[in-house]
């Protein structure tokens, strides 16, 4: 259970959660049932919603918005339908330039991770002109094999440390296209024999070191790149885990370990890896 919480929530399990799920497993509850209960939790779904806000609107959720999406997901809304709601929104439309061409082009970049070809933009503009709603077009992107292959491949790298194999491609992508929830896919991966074998054999992380450890000072407009090293409880080095760690400044993400606070003064740099924490301070001074 420790590995599941670390992978899904970036923290160690609380005593109640650990006891609940360990007892359930000991009583014979299948791993898939436990996994699906965890991935359908408010905490996990809240993380999915927060990610969608950041990805498509460039901001965090307001409290009413978070509760709105949580209620909808509890009522059966899938992650793809959630993302469609953001993509089809007036706020996203405005961010994309408030034109059909700009909006479609933004979908290719934000959903498929590539630039659109002229004929591709023309195709979707024609669909819109024929009466397709923005939500329908968005779902066309979000249920495409191109998009879902990338999504499930990301789940494999995240949870299994490897890319998607043909068997997984045929199983999981097709399942989502036929109505399965991504939470069930993630639950299926963490309930698998492969995940179980990986997690019961990998070294236990006793502590991590965030470098530089001491206070660092930089001028406004610049930043600092941090690295994270993991160690077993006995001090044996595990290795550089920067790519796996979650590094933030004052709660804001540091992309690829590069932290660039946007105001002068001291800022807390916080790294989390497999439920253990390390902190440092980055002080920003006025631009030179």
PDB file of C-alpha atoms in Angstrom:
ATOM      1  CA  UNK A   1       0.000   0.000   0.000  1.00  0.00           C
ATOM      2  CA  UNK A   2       2.901   2.354   0.612  1.00  0.00           C
ATOM      3  CA  UNK A   3       3.934   2.260  -3.053  1.00  0.00           C
ATOM      4  CA  UNK A   4       0.364   2.790  -4.273  1.00  0.00           C
ATOM      5  CA  UNK A   5      -0.076   5.913  -2.151  1.00  0.00           C
ATOM      6  CA  UNK A   6       3.340   7.224  -3.154  1.00  0.00           C
ATOM      7  CA  UNK A   7       2.625   6.712  -6.851  1.00  0.00           C
ATOM      8  CA  UNK A   8      -0.963   7.999  -6.877  1.00  0.00           C
ATOM      9  CA  UNK A   9      -0.853  10.716  -4.217  1.00  0.00           C
ATOM     10  CA  UNK A  10       2.842  11.547  -3.825  1.00  0.00           C
ATOM     11  CA  UNK A  11       2.662  10.822  -0.101  1.00  0.00           C
ATOM     12  CA  UNK A  12       2.844   8.012   2.404  1.00  0.00           C
ATOM     13  CA  UNK A  13      -0.478   6.469   3.453  1.00  0.00           C
ATOM     14  CA  UNK A  14      -2.136   7.863   6.551  1.00  0.00           C
ATOM     15  CA  UNK A  15      -2.517   5.291   9.365  1.00  0.00           C
ATOM     16  CA  UNK A  16      -6.264   4.906   8.790  1.00  0.00           C
ATOM     17  CA  UNK A  17      -5.925   4.359   5.044  1.00  0.00           C
ATOM     18  CA  UNK A  18      -3.040   1.955   5.452  1.00  0.00           C
ATOM     19  CA  UNK A  19      -4.902  -0.109   8.065  1.00  0.00           C
ATOM     20  CA  UNK A  20      -8.132  -0.126   6.060  1.00  0.00           C
ATOM     21  CA  UNK A  21      -6.624  -1.348   2.816  1.00  0.00           C
ATOM     22  CA  UNK A  22      -4.093  -3.728   4.369  1.00  0.00           C
ATOM     23  CA  UNK A  23      -6.878  -5.346   6.380  1.00  0.00           C
ATOM     24  CA  UNK A  24      -9.035  -5.649   3.267  1.00  0.00           C
ATOM     25  CA  UNK A  25      -6.232  -7.313   1.313  1.00  0.00           C
ATOM     26  CA  UNK A  26      -5.496  -9.650   4.220  1.00  0.00           C
ATOM     27  CA  UNK A  27      -9.159 -10.642   4.325  1.00  0.00           C
ATOM     28  CA  UNK A  28      -9.034 -11.702   0.695  1.00  0.00           C
ATOM     29  CA  UNK A  29     -10.359  -8.600  -1.073  1.00  0.00           C
ATOM     30  CA  UNK A  30      -8.926  -8.707  -4.617  1.00  0.00           C
ATOM     31  CA  UNK A  31      -6.209  -6.145  -5.402  1.00  0.00           C
ATOM     32  CA  UNK A  32      -8.318  -4.804  -8.275  1.00  0.00           C
ATOM     33  CA  UNK A  33     -11.197  -3.987  -5.911  1.00  0.00           C
ATOM     34  CA  UNK A  34      -8.878  -2.096  -3.568  1.00  0.00           C
ATOM     35  CA  UNK A  35      -7.192  -0.332  -6.489  1.00  0.00           C
ATOM     36  CA  UNK A  36     -10.513   0.778  -7.985  1.00  0.00           C
ATOM     37  CA  UNK A  37     -11.689   2.092  -4.611  1.00  0.00           C
ATOM     38  CA  UNK A  38      -8.528   4.191  -4.281  1.00  0.00           C
ATOM     39  CA  UNK A  39      -8.639   5.575  -7.829  1.00  0.00           C
ATOM     40  CA  UNK A  40     -12.303   6.535  -7.429  1.00  0.00           C
ATOM     41  CA  UNK A  41     -11.599   8.438  -4.195  1.00  0.00           C
ATOM     42  CA  UNK A  42     -12.232  12.158  -3.832  1.00  0.00           C
ATOM     43  CA  UNK A  43      -8.519  12.750  -3.267  1.00  0.00           C
ATOM     44  CA  UNK A  44      -7.465  11.035  -6.483  1.00  0.00           C
ATOM     45  CA  UNK A  45     -10.213  12.573  -8.593  1.00  0.00           C
ATOM     46  CA  UNK A  46      -9.457  16.001  -7.145  1.00  0.00           C
ATOM     47  CA  UNK A  47      -5.916  15.632  -8.463  1.00  0.00           C
ATOM     48  CA  UNK A  48      -7.259  14.799 -11.924  1.00  0.00           C
ATOM     49  CA  UNK A  49      -9.494  17.872 -11.878  1.00  0.00           C
ATOM     50  CA  UNK A  50      -6.698  20.162 -10.670  1.00  0.00           C
ATOM     51  CA  UNK A  51      -4.477  18.855 -13.476  1.00  0.00           C
ATOM     52  CA  UNK A  52      -7.209  19.617 -16.041  1.00  0.00           C
ATOM     53  CA  UNK A  53      -7.564  23.195 -14.783  1.00  0.00           C
ATOM     54  CA  UNK A  54      -3.806  23.741 -15.042  1.00  0.00           C
ATOM     55  CA  UNK A  55      -3.479  22.041 -18.436  1.00  0.00           C
ATOM     56  CA  UNK A  56      -6.339  23.752 -20.255  1.00  0.00           C
ATOM     57  CA  UNK A  57      -7.016  26.985 -18.356  1.00  0.00           C
ATOM     58  CA  UNK A  58      -3.604  27.712 -16.877  1.00  0.00           C
ATOM     59  CA  UNK A  59      -4.949  28.127 -13.355  1.00  0.00           C
ATOM     60  CA  UNK A  60      -6.052  26.224 -10.315  1.00  0.00           C
ATOM     61  CA  UNK A  61      -9.710  25.458  -9.555  1.00  0.00           C
ATOM     62  CA  UNK A  62     -11.996  27.628  -7.502  1.00  0.00           C
ATOM     63  CA  UNK A  63     -13.798  25.757  -4.711  1.00  0.00           C
ATOM     64  CA  UNK A  64     -17.244  25.685  -6.409  1.00  0.00           C
ATOM     65  CA  UNK A  65     -15.669  24.516  -9.661  1.00  0.00           C
ATOM     66  CA  UNK A  66     -13.811  21.666  -7.964  1.00  0.00           C
ATOM     67  CA  UNK A  67     -16.988  20.511  -6.232  1.00  0.00           C
ATOM     68  CA  UNK A  68     -18.965  20.753  -9.494  1.00  0.00           C
ATOM     69  CA  UNK A  69     -16.582  18.417 -11.301  1.00  0.00           C
ATOM     70  CA  UNK A  70     -16.315  16.029  -8.340  1.00  0.00           C
ATOM     71  CA  UNK A  71     -20.108  15.670  -8.282  1.00  0.00           C
ATOM     72  CA  UNK A  72     -20.164  14.979 -12.012  1.00  0.00           C
ATOM     73  CA  UNK A  73     -17.386  12.373 -11.789  1.00  0.00           C
ATOM     74  CA  UNK A  74     -19.193  10.687  -8.895  1.00  0.00           C
ATOM     75  CA  UNK A  75     -22.240  10.603 -11.165  1.00  0.00           C
ATOM     76  CA  UNK A  76     -20.388   8.770 -13.934  1.00  0.00           C
ATOM     77  CA  UNK A  77     -18.508  11.454 -15.897  1.00  0.00           C
ATOM     78  CA  UNK A  78     -15.308  10.080 -17.419  1.00  0.00           C
ATOM     79  CA  UNK A  79     -11.974  11.874 -17.539  1.00  0.00           C
ATOM     80  CA  UNK A  80     -12.448  12.389 -21.269  1.00  0.00           C
ATOM     81  CA  UNK A  81     -15.824  14.046 -20.659  1.00  0.00           C
ATOM     82  CA  UNK A  82     -14.233  16.143 -17.920  1.00  0.00           C
ATOM     83  CA  UNK A  83     -11.518  17.341 -20.290  1.00  0.00           C
ATOM     84  CA  UNK A  84     -14.125  18.003 -22.970  1.00  0.00           C
ATOM     85  CA  UNK A  85     -15.923  20.303 -20.560  1.00  0.00           C
ATOM     86  CA  UNK A  86     -12.783  22.384 -20.173  1.00  0.00           C
ATOM     87  CA  UNK A  87     -11.869  22.378 -23.855  1.00  0.00           C
ATOM     88  CA  UNK A  88     -15.388  23.343 -24.943  1.00  0.00           C
ATOM     89  CA  UNK A  89     -15.659  26.119 -22.351  1.00  0.00           C
ATOM     90  CA  UNK A  90     -15.837  29.796 -23.227  1.00  0.00           C
ATOM     91  CA  UNK A  91     -12.724  30.365 -21.106  1.00  0.00           C
ATOM     92  CA  UNK A  92     -10.643  27.954 -23.187  1.00  0.00           C
ATOM     93  CA  UNK A  93     -12.184  29.315 -26.416  1.00  0.00           C
ATOM     94  CA  UNK A  94     -11.080  32.821 -25.432  1.00  0.00           C
ATOM     95  CA  UNK A  95      -7.559  31.621 -24.524  1.00  0.00           C
ATOM     96  CA  UNK A  96      -7.336  30.030 -27.994  1.00  0.00           C
ATOM     97  CA  UNK A  97      -8.121  33.324 -29.738  1.00  0.00           C
ATOM     98  CA  UNK A  98     -11.917  33.030 -29.944  1.00  0.00           C
ATOM     99  CA  UNK A  99     -11.849  31.772 -33.545  1.00  0.00           C
ATOM    100  CA  UNK A 100     -12.636  28.337 -34.913  1.00  0.00           C
ATOM    101  CA  UNK A 101      -9.230  27.940 -36.515  1.00  0.00           C
ATOM    102  CA  UNK A 102      -7.413  29.074 -33.390  1.00  0.00           C
ATOM    103  CA  UNK A 103      -9.464  26.765 -31.209  1.00  0.00           C
ATOM    104  CA  UNK A 104      -8.909  23.702 -33.407  1.00  0.00           C
ATOM    105  CA  UNK A 105      -5.190  24.465 -33.665  1.00  0.00           C
ATOM    106  CA  UNK A 106      -5.017  24.728 -29.866  1.00  0.00           C
ATOM    107  CA  UNK A 107      -6.630  21.287 -29.554  1.00  0.00           C
ATOM    108  CA  UNK A 108      -3.908  19.730 -31.668  1.00  0.00           C
ATOM    109  CA  UNK A 109      -1.213  21.246 -29.463  1.00  0.00           C
ATOM    110  CA  UNK A 110      -2.877  20.737 -26.074  1.00  0.00           C
ATOM    111  CA  UNK A 111      -4.495  17.346 -26.696  1.00  0.00           C
ATOM    112  CA  UNK A 112      -2.335  15.640 -29.316  1.00  0.00           C
ATOM    113  CA  UNK A 113       0.924  17.425 -28.554  1.00  0.00           C
ATOM    114  CA  UNK A 114       1.636  18.428 -32.143  1.00  0.00           C
ATOM    115  CA  UNK A 115       0.900  21.105 -34.691  1.00  0.00           C
ATOM    116  CA  UNK A 116      -2.115  20.666 -36.943  1.00  0.00           C
ATOM    117  CA  UNK A 117      -1.898  20.347 -40.704  1.00  0.00           C
ATOM    118  CA  UNK A 118      -3.941  22.691 -42.844  1.00  0.00           C
ATOM    119  CA  UNK A 119      -6.256  19.937 -44.015  1.00  0.00           C
ATOM    120  CA  UNK A 120      -6.820  18.792 -40.432  1.00  0.00           C
ATOM    121  CA  UNK A 121      -7.908  22.252 -39.321  1.00  0.00           C
ATOM    122  CA  UNK A 122     -10.150  22.530 -42.378  1.00  0.00           C
ATOM    123  CA  UNK A 123     -11.802  19.178 -41.580  1.00  0.00           C
ATOM    124  CA  UNK A 124     -12.782  20.184 -38.048  1.00  0.00           C
ATOM    125  CA  UNK A 125     -13.867  23.668 -39.117  1.00  0.00           C
ATOM    126  CA  UNK A 126     -16.186  22.019 -41.608  1.00  0.00           C
ATOM    127  CA  UNK A 127     -17.583  19.831 -38.804  1.00  0.00           C
ATOM    128  CA  UNK A 128     -18.246  22.937 -36.704  1.00  0.00           C
ATOM    129  CA  UNK A 129     -19.880  24.694 -39.642  1.00  0.00           C
ATOM    130  CA  UNK A 130     -22.114  21.678 -40.174  1.00  0.00           C
ATOM    131  CA  UNK A 131     -23.427  22.029 -36.616  1.00  0.00           C
ATOM    132  CA  UNK A 132     -21.076  19.948 -34.476  1.00  0.00           C
ATOM    133  CA  UNK A 133     -20.702  21.408 -30.996  1.00  0.00           C
ATOM    134  CA  UNK A 134     -17.342  22.220 -29.457  1.00  0.00           C
ATOM    135  CA  UNK A 135     -17.934  19.407 -26.964  1.00  0.00           C
ATOM    136  CA  UNK A 136     -18.504  16.895 -29.779  1.00  0.00           C
ATOM    137  CA  UNK A 137     -15.338  17.964 -31.576  1.00  0.00           C
ATOM    138  CA  UNK A 138     -13.382  17.817 -28.325  1.00  0.00           C
ATOM    139  CA  UNK A 139     -14.554  14.242 -27.718  1.00  0.00           C
ATOM    140  CA  UNK A 140     -13.433  13.351 -31.225  1.00  0.00           C
ATOM    141  CA  UNK A 141      -9.918  14.295 -30.174  1.00  0.00           C
ATOM    142  CA  UNK A 142     -10.108  12.819 -26.677  1.00  0.00           C
ATOM    143  CA  UNK A 143     -11.365   9.411 -27.810  1.00  0.00           C
ATOM    144  CA  UNK A 144      -8.994   9.147 -30.762  1.00  0.00           C
ATOM    145  CA  UNK A 145      -6.528   6.275 -30.825  1.00  0.00           C
ATOM    146  CA  UNK A 146      -3.711   8.790 -31.288  1.00  0.00           C
ATOM    147  CA  UNK A 147      -4.555  10.601 -28.058  1.00  0.00           C
ATOM    148  CA  UNK A 148      -5.450   7.583 -25.913  1.00  0.00           C
ATOM    149  CA  UNK A 149      -2.332   5.677 -26.987  1.00  0.00           C
ATOM    150  CA  UNK A 150      -0.271   8.552 -25.629  1.00  0.00           C
ATOM    151  CA  UNK A 151      -2.310   8.717 -22.417  1.00  0.00           C
ATOM    152  CA  UNK A 152      -2.065   5.010 -21.636  1.00  0.00           C
ATOM    153  CA  UNK A 153       1.616   4.992 -22.581  1.00  0.00           C
ATOM    154  CA  UNK A 154       2.039   7.726 -19.968  1.00  0.00           C
ATOM    155  CA  UNK A 155       0.288   5.559 -17.379  1.00  0.00           C
ATOM    156  CA  UNK A 156       2.692   2.709 -18.164  1.00  0.00           C
ATOM    157  CA  UNK A 157       5.778   4.898 -17.770  1.00  0.00           C
ATOM    158  CA  UNK A 158       4.359   6.415 -14.583  1.00  0.00           C
ATOM    159  CA  UNK A 159       3.405   3.162 -12.879  1.00  0.00           C
ATOM    160  CA  UNK A 160       5.463   0.410 -14.549  1.00  0.00           C
ATOM    161  CA  UNK A 161       8.537   2.332 -15.690  1.00  0.00           C
ATOM    162  CA  UNK A 162       8.179   1.197 -19.307  1.00  0.00           C
ATOM    163  CA  UNK A 163       6.313   2.009 -22.470  1.00  0.00           C
ATOM    164  CA  UNK A 164       3.015   0.616 -23.675  1.00  0.00           C
ATOM    165  CA  UNK A 165       3.185  -2.817 -25.347  1.00  0.00           C
ATOM    166  CA  UNK A 166       0.863  -3.932 -28.194  1.00  0.00           C
ATOM    167  CA  UNK A 167      -1.237  -6.014 -25.797  1.00  0.00           C
ATOM    168  CA  UNK A 168      -1.801  -3.043 -23.520  1.00  0.00           C
ATOM    169  CA  UNK A 169      -2.563  -0.829 -26.488  1.00  0.00           C
ATOM    170  CA  UNK A 170      -5.266  -3.143 -27.738  1.00  0.00           C
ATOM    171  CA  UNK A 171      -6.747  -3.732 -24.295  1.00  0.00           C
ATOM    172  CA  UNK A 172      -6.772  -0.353 -22.576  1.00  0.00           C
ATOM    173  CA  UNK A 173      -7.262   2.054 -25.474  1.00  0.00           C
ATOM    174  CA  UNK A 174     -10.179   0.017 -26.799  1.00  0.00           C
ATOM    175  CA  UNK A 175     -11.662  -0.238 -23.302  1.00  0.00           C
ATOM    176  CA  UNK A 176     -11.687   3.558 -22.842  1.00  0.00           C
ATOM    177  CA  UNK A 177     -13.174   4.068 -26.297  1.00  0.00           C
ATOM    178  CA  UNK A 178     -15.955   1.666 -25.315  1.00  0.00           C
ATOM    179  CA  UNK A 179     -16.744   3.521 -22.090  1.00  0.00           C
ATOM    180  CA  UNK A 180     -14.264   2.298 -19.477  1.00  0.00           C
ATOM    181  CA  UNK A 181     -12.991   4.925 -17.050  1.00  0.00           C
ATOM    182  CA  UNK A 182      -9.330   5.913 -16.905  1.00  0.00           C
ATOM    183  CA  UNK A 183      -9.472   5.329 -13.144  1.00  0.00           C
ATOM    184  CA  UNK A 184     -10.259   1.679 -13.923  1.00  0.00           C
ATOM    185  CA  UNK A 185      -7.290   1.500 -16.290  1.00  0.00           C
ATOM    186  CA  UNK A 186      -4.980   2.942 -13.641  1.00  0.00           C
ATOM    187  CA  UNK A 187      -6.500   0.589 -11.071  1.00  0.00           C
ATOM    188  CA  UNK A 188      -5.929  -2.353 -13.395  1.00  0.00           C
ATOM    189  CA  UNK A 189      -2.266  -1.427 -13.803  1.00  0.00           C
ATOM    190  CA  UNK A 190      -1.570  -1.066 -10.084  1.00  0.00           C
ATOM    191  CA  UNK A 191      -3.437  -4.325  -9.402  1.00  0.00           C
ATOM    192  CA  UNK A 192      -1.354  -6.208 -12.004  1.00  0.00           C
ATOM    193  CA  UNK A 193       1.231  -8.856 -11.196  1.00  0.00           C
ATOM    194  CA  UNK A 194       3.863  -6.710 -12.894  1.00  0.00           C
ATOM    195  CA  UNK A 195       3.208  -3.718 -10.640  1.00  0.00           C
ATOM    196  CA  UNK A 196       3.082  -5.983  -7.578  1.00  0.00           C
ATOM    197  CA  UNK A 197       6.430  -7.562  -8.470  1.00  0.00           C
ATOM    198  CA  UNK A 198       8.047  -4.187  -9.208  1.00  0.00           C
ATOM    199  CA  UNK A 199       6.847  -2.553  -6.004  1.00  0.00           C
ATOM    200  CA  UNK A 200       7.723  -5.424  -3.687  1.00  0.00           C
ATOM    201  CA  UNK A 201      11.254  -5.659  -5.103  1.00  0.00           C
ATOM    202  CA  UNK A 202      12.338  -2.019  -5.455  1.00  0.00           C
ATOM    203  CA  UNK A 203      14.443  -0.392  -2.712  1.00  0.00           C
ATOM    204  CA  UNK A 204      12.639   1.321   0.124  1.00  0.00           C
ATOM    205  CA  UNK A 205      13.357   5.053   0.131  1.00  0.00           C
ATOM    206  CA  UNK A 206      14.413   6.173   3.593  1.00  0.00           C
ATOM    207  CA  UNK A 207      15.155   9.792   2.734  1.00  0.00           C
ATOM    208  CA  UNK A 208      15.926  12.143  -0.129  1.00  0.00           C
ATOM    209  CA  UNK A 209      18.354  15.038  -0.505  1.00  0.00           C
ATOM    210  CA  UNK A 210      17.391  18.154  -2.462  1.00  0.00           C
ATOM    211  CA  UNK A 211      20.426  19.873  -3.972  1.00  0.00           C
ATOM    212  CA  UNK A 212      21.429  22.575  -3.402  1.00  0.00           C
ATOM    213  CA  UNK A 213      20.507  21.979   0.233  1.00  0.00           C
ATOM    214  CA  UNK A 214      21.571  25.399   1.482  1.00  0.00           C
ATOM    215  CA  UNK A 215      19.863  28.706   0.797  1.00  0.00           C
ATOM    216  CA  UNK A 216      20.519  29.969  -2.725  1.00  0.00           C
ATOM    217  CA  UNK A 217      20.073  33.527  -4.037  1.00  0.00           C
ATOM    218  CA  UNK A 218      19.169  34.504  -7.616  1.00  0.00           C
ATOM    219  CA  UNK A 219      18.098  37.753  -9.322  1.00  0.00           C
ATOM    220  CA  UNK A 220      14.438  38.208 -10.249  1.00  0.00           C
ATOM    221  CA  UNK A 221      13.781  36.753 -13.692  1.00  0.00           C
ATOM    222  CA  UNK A 222      16.162  33.840 -13.242  1.00  0.00           C
ATOM    223  CA  UNK A 223      15.937  30.586 -11.338  1.00  0.00           C
ATOM    224  CA  UNK A 224      17.794  27.533 -10.159  1.00  0.00           C
ATOM    225  CA  UNK A 225      17.845  23.909 -11.233  1.00  0.00           C
ATOM    226  CA  UNK A 226      17.481  21.392  -8.419  1.00  0.00           C
ATOM    227  CA  UNK A 227      18.275  17.690  -8.275  1.00  0.00           C
ATOM    228  CA  UNK A 228      16.957  14.995  -5.948  1.00  0.00           C
ATOM    229  CA  UNK A 229      18.948  11.973  -4.758  1.00  0.00           C
ATOM    230  CA  UNK A 230      17.267   9.048  -2.989  1.00  0.00           C
ATOM    231  CA  UNK A 231      18.786   6.853  -0.266  1.00  0.00           C
ATOM    232  CA  UNK A 232      17.787   3.704   1.565  1.00  0.00           C
ATOM    233  CA  UNK A 233      17.249   3.960   5.345  1.00  0.00           C
ATOM    234  CA  UNK A 234      20.783   2.668   5.946  1.00  0.00           C
ATOM    235  CA  UNK A 235      22.267   5.439   3.783  1.00  0.00           C
ATOM    236  CA  UNK A 236      22.908   3.322   0.692  1.00  0.00           C
ATOM    237  CA  UNK A 237      22.392   5.493  -2.414  1.00  0.00           C
ATOM    238  CA  UNK A 238      19.543   4.591  -4.748  1.00  0.00           C
ATOM    239  CA  UNK A 239      20.284   7.244  -7.344  1.00  0.00           C
ATOM    240  CA  UNK A 240      19.110  10.431  -9.029  1.00  0.00           C
ATOM    241  CA  UNK A 241      15.301  10.524  -8.883  1.00  0.00           C
ATOM    242  CA  UNK A 242      14.786  14.105 -10.109  1.00  0.00           C
ATOM    243  CA  UNK A 243      12.638  12.932 -13.033  1.00  0.00           C
ATOM    244  CA  UNK A 244      10.342  11.036 -10.660  1.00  0.00           C
ATOM    245  CA  UNK A 245      10.215  13.579  -7.835  1.00  0.00           C
ATOM    246  CA  UNK A 246       7.626  16.351  -7.552  1.00  0.00           C
ATOM    247  CA  UNK A 247       9.467  19.664  -7.030  1.00  0.00           C
ATOM    248  CA  UNK A 248       7.666  22.932  -6.287  1.00  0.00           C
ATOM    249  CA  UNK A 249       8.332  26.511  -5.170  1.00  0.00           C
ATOM    250  CA  UNK A 250       5.673  27.762  -2.759  1.00  0.00           C
ATOM    251  CA  UNK A 251       3.413  25.049  -4.173  1.00  0.00           C
ATOM    252  CA  UNK A 252       4.007  25.984  -7.830  1.00  0.00           C
ATOM    253  CA  UNK A 253       5.576  23.300 -10.052  1.00  0.00           C
ATOM    254  CA  UNK A 254       9.237  23.479 -11.056  1.00  0.00           C
ATOM    255  CA  UNK A 255       9.394  22.094 -14.600  1.00  0.00           C
ATOM    256  CA  UNK A 256      12.252  19.606 -15.007  1.00  0.00           C
ATOM    257  CA  UNK A 257      13.551  20.700 -11.614  1.00  0.00           C
ATOM    258  CA  UNK A 258      13.944  24.349 -12.664  1.00  0.00           C
ATOM    259  CA  UNK A 259      12.397  26.701 -10.110  1.00  0.00           C
ATOM    260  CA  UNK A 260      11.755  30.332 -11.067  1.00  0.00           C
ATOM    261  CA  UNK A 261       9.734  32.233  -8.450  1.00  0.00           C
ATOM    262  CA  UNK A 262       8.140  35.400  -9.773  1.00  0.00           C
ATOM    263  CA  UNK A 263       8.547  37.703  -6.768  1.00  0.00           C
ATOM    264  CA  UNK A 264      11.432  38.855  -4.592  1.00  0.00           C
ATOM    265  CA  UNK A 265      11.987  37.357  -1.152  1.00  0.00           C
ATOM    266  CA  UNK A 266      12.515  33.834   0.197  1.00  0.00           C
ATOM    267  CA  UNK A 267      10.629  30.935  -1.382  1.00  0.00           C
ATOM    268  CA  UNK A 268      10.393  27.372  -0.122  1.00  0.00           C
ATOM    269  CA  UNK A 269      11.558  24.696  -2.521  1.00  0.00           C
ATOM    270  CA  UNK A 270       9.865  21.405  -1.700  1.00  0.00           C
ATOM    271  CA  UNK A 271      10.620  17.987  -3.191  1.00  0.00           C
ATOM    272  CA  UNK A 272       8.494  14.873  -2.673  1.00  0.00           C
ATOM    273  CA  UNK A 273       9.468  11.391  -3.818  1.00  0.00           C
ATOM    274  CA  UNK A 274       7.650   8.231  -2.806  1.00  0.00           C
ATOM    275  CA  UNK A 275       6.157   9.946   0.206  1.00  0.00           C
ATOM    276  CA  UNK A 276       9.372  11.421   1.654  1.00  0.00           C
ATOM    277  CA  UNK A 277      10.177  15.127   1.648  1.00  0.00           C
ATOM    278  CA  UNK A 278      13.114  17.509   1.389  1.00  0.00           C
ATOM    279  CA  UNK A 279      13.176  21.308   1.495  1.00  0.00           C
ATOM    280  CA  UNK A 280      15.461  24.198   0.670  1.00  0.00           C
ATOM    281  CA  UNK A 281      15.134  27.974   0.309  1.00  0.00           C
ATOM    282  CA  UNK A 282      15.567  30.048  -2.838  1.00  0.00           C
ATOM    283  CA  UNK A 283      15.811  33.776  -2.165  1.00  0.00           C
ATOM    284  CA  UNK A 284      14.984  36.067  -5.077  1.00  0.00           C
ATOM    285  CA  UNK A 285      16.561  39.519  -5.048  1.00  0.00           C
ATOM    286  CA  UNK A 286      15.690  42.501  -7.309  1.00  0.00           C
ATOM    287  CA  UNK A 287      16.871  42.232 -10.900  1.00  0.00           C
ATOM    288  CA  UNK A 288      20.393  43.509 -11.417  1.00  0.00           C
TER     289      UNK A 288
END
